[in-house]
Amino acid sequence: MADAAPIYVDMVLWAVYVLLVLTIAAAVYSAFHGVRTHGRQVAESRLIHRAATGAIAVPVVVMAVSYALASTKPLTINGHAFDSVVWLRLTDMFIFTSITLIIVCFAIVIATKFRR
């Protein structure tokens, strides 16, 4: 009975897949819509270029640092040993990256709220 998966795992995984596809579709639509409606202004704005560069660079740097600092200590879950160094590091990387980026988002919201 220790190997039995929880009952709603498949449903949760499919819900995550659907949300991922919807998020990507919304991001692509938003990008194309923004370029179509504000094309020249967007292309010439230095602030937008800096924000776009930061939006790409910060997660990449956070992921690289969190991968380098991730633990490689083997885990035993439900009687199974998990000792693949790559998967252990990737798991820690995604956890640390998620937490760090959520904190960065809150900090940005607070900073821009009081800046105005």
mmCIF file of C-alpha atoms in Angstrom:
data_model
loop_
_atom_site.group_PDB
_atom_site.id
_atom_site.type_symbol
_atom_site.label_atom_id
_atom_site.label_comp_id
_atom_site.label_asym_id
_atom_site.label_seq_id
_atom_site.Cartn_x
_atom_site.Cartn_y
_atom_site.Cartn_z
ATOM 1 C CA MET A 1 0.000 0.000 0.000
ATOM 2 C CA ALA A 2 3.010 2.303 0.400
ATOM 3 C CA ASP A 3 3.420 2.507 -3.384
ATOM 4 C CA ALA A 4 -0.156 3.599 -4.070
ATOM 5 C CA ALA A 5 -0.359 7.099 -5.506
ATOM 6 C CA PRO A 6 -2.824 9.557 -3.995
ATOM 7 C CA ILE A 7 -6.193 9.501 -5.697
ATOM 8 C CA TYR A 8 -6.185 12.961 -7.313
ATOM 9 C CA VAL A 9 -2.602 13.114 -8.615
ATOM 10 C CA ASP A 10 -3.567 12.629 -12.273
ATOM 11 C CA MET A 11 -6.271 15.273 -12.071
ATOM 12 C CA VAL A 12 -3.916 17.778 -10.439
ATOM 13 C CA LEU A 13 -1.200 17.120 -13.016
ATOM 14 C CA TRP A 14 -3.610 17.654 -15.911
ATOM 15 C CA ALA A 15 -4.910 20.831 -14.296
ATOM 16 C CA VAL A 16 -1.326 22.112 -14.038
ATOM 17 C CA TYR A 17 -0.704 21.245 -17.707
ATOM 18 C CA VAL A 18 -3.852 23.080 -18.792
ATOM 19 C CA LEU A 19 -2.933 26.131 -16.700
ATOM 20 C CA LEU A 20 0.574 26.116 -18.164
ATOM 21 C CA VAL A 21 -0.768 26.074 -21.724
ATOM 22 C CA LEU A 22 -3.284 28.829 -20.931
ATOM 23 C CA THR A 23 -0.567 30.951 -19.317
ATOM 24 C CA ILE A 24 1.744 30.600 -22.308
ATOM 25 C CA ALA A 25 -1.122 31.391 -24.700
ATOM 26 C CA ALA A 26 -2.075 34.487 -22.686
ATOM 27 C CA ALA A 27 1.547 35.692 -22.613
ATOM 28 C CA VAL A 28 1.959 35.247 -26.371
ATOM 29 C CA TYR A 29 -1.374 36.965 -27.078
ATOM 30 C CA SER A 30 -0.495 39.833 -24.751
ATOM 31 C CA ALA A 31 2.901 40.317 -26.381
ATOM 32 C CA PHE A 32 1.476 40.383 -29.904
ATOM 33 C CA HIS A 33 -1.426 42.619 -28.877
ATOM 34 C CA GLY A 34 0.932 45.060 -27.158
ATOM 35 C CA VAL A 35 3.237 45.248 -30.158
ATOM 36 C CA ARG A 36 0.306 45.678 -32.524
ATOM 37 C CA THR A 37 -1.314 48.491 -30.532
ATOM 38 C CA HIS A 38 1.778 50.284 -29.174
ATOM 39 C CA GLY A 39 4.418 49.131 -31.622
ATOM 40 C CA ARG A 40 6.598 52.195 -32.139
ATOM 41 C CA GLN A 41 6.365 53.418 -28.527
ATOM 42 C CA VAL A 42 7.363 50.002 -27.195
ATOM 43 C CA ALA A 43 10.263 49.637 -29.618
ATOM 44 C CA GLU A 44 11.778 52.982 -28.601
ATOM 45 C CA SER A 45 11.290 52.824 -24.827
ATOM 46 C CA ARG A 46 14.501 52.298 -22.823
ATOM 47 C CA LEU A 47 12.528 51.520 -19.671
ATOM 48 C CA ILE A 48 10.726 48.658 -21.384
ATOM 49 C CA HIS A 49 14.013 47.282 -22.702
ATOM 50 C CA ARG A 50 15.529 47.361 -19.206
ATOM 51 C CA ALA A 51 12.437 45.722 -17.705
ATOM 52 C CA ALA A 52 12.452 42.998 -20.372
ATOM 53 C CA THR A 53 16.153 42.345 -19.852
ATOM 54 C CA GLY A 54 15.633 42.136 -16.097
ATOM 55 C CA ALA A 55 12.630 39.855 -16.503
ATOM 56 C CA ILE A 56 14.810 37.424 -18.434
ATOM 57 C CA ALA A 57 18.106 37.847 -16.577
ATOM 58 C CA VAL A 58 16.883 37.709 -12.965
ATOM 59 C CA PRO A 59 15.178 34.280 -13.174
ATOM 60 C CA VAL A 60 18.119 32.827 -15.105
ATOM 61 C CA VAL A 61 20.617 34.088 -12.516
ATOM 62 C CA VAL A 62 18.431 32.933 -9.612
ATOM 63 C CA MET A 63 18.076 29.494 -11.190
ATOM 64 C CA ALA A 64 21.828 29.173 -11.773
ATOM 65 C CA VAL A 65 22.701 30.239 -8.224
ATOM 66 C CA SER A 66 20.032 28.030 -6.633
ATOM 67 C CA TYR A 67 21.190 25.038 -8.720
ATOM 68 C CA ALA A 68 24.767 25.603 -7.569
ATOM 69 C CA LEU A 69 23.688 25.850 -3.915
ATOM 70 C CA ALA A 70 21.210 22.942 -4.020
ATOM 71 C CA SER A 71 21.615 19.906 -1.795
ATOM 72 C CA THR A 72 22.695 16.519 -3.142
ATOM 73 C CA LYS A 73 21.838 14.593 0.018
ATOM 74 C CA PRO A 74 19.885 11.430 -0.917
ATOM 75 C CA LEU A 75 16.249 11.250 0.182
ATOM 76 C CA THR A 76 14.191 8.252 1.245
ATOM 77 C CA ILE A 77 10.510 8.727 0.431
ATOM 78 C CA ASN A 78 7.936 5.961 0.960
ATOM 79 C CA GLY A 79 10.770 3.464 1.321
ATOM 80 C CA HIS A 80 12.402 4.374 -2.005
ATOM 81 C CA ALA A 81 15.831 5.970 -2.143
ATOM 82 C CA PHE A 82 16.209 8.981 -4.419
ATOM 83 C CA ASP A 83 19.893 9.633 -5.018
ATOM 84 C CA SER A 84 20.142 11.118 -8.510
ATOM 85 C CA VAL A 85 22.268 14.231 -8.029
ATOM 86 C CA VAL A 86 20.761 16.010 -11.048
ATOM 87 C CA TRP A 87 17.145 15.488 -9.986
ATOM 88 C CA LEU A 88 17.883 16.397 -6.375
ATOM 89 C CA ARG A 89 19.534 19.646 -7.498
ATOM 90 C CA LEU A 90 16.737 20.442 -9.988
ATOM 91 C CA THR A 91 14.078 19.898 -7.333
ATOM 92 C CA ASP A 92 15.845 22.198 -4.892
ATOM 93 C CA MET A 93 16.479 24.701 -7.679
ATOM 94 C CA PHE A 94 12.793 24.986 -8.567
ATOM 95 C CA ILE A 95 11.765 25.298 -4.908
ATOM 96 C CA PHE A 96 14.383 27.974 -4.153
ATOM 97 C CA THR A 97 13.685 29.801 -7.415
ATOM 98 C CA SER A 98 9.934 29.897 -6.768
ATOM 99 C CA ILE A 99 10.367 31.247 -3.258
ATOM 100 C CA THR A 100 12.982 33.806 -4.319
ATOM 101 C CA LEU A 101 10.956 35.107 -7.256
ATOM 102 C CA ILE A 102 7.819 35.431 -5.136
ATOM 103 C CA ILE A 103 9.802 37.499 -2.622
ATOM 104 C CA VAL A 104 11.258 39.611 -5.477
ATOM 105 C CA CYS A 105 7.749 40.215 -6.855
ATOM 106 C CA PHE A 106 6.474 41.392 -3.468
ATOM 107 C CA ALA A 107 9.502 43.655 -3.077
ATOM 108 C CA ILE A 108 8.932 45.181 -6.516
ATOM 109 C CA VAL A 109 5.247 45.780 -5.789
ATOM 110 C CA ILE A 110 6.048 47.438 -2.472
ATOM 111 C CA ALA A 111 8.860 49.517 -3.963
ATOM 112 C CA THR A 112 6.734 50.788 -6.864
ATOM 113 C CA LYS A 113 3.789 51.472 -4.561
ATOM 114 C CA PHE A 114 5.781 53.871 -2.403
ATOM 115 C CA ARG A 115 7.816 55.368 -5.235
ATOM 116 C CA ARG A 116 4.857 57.212 -6.739
#
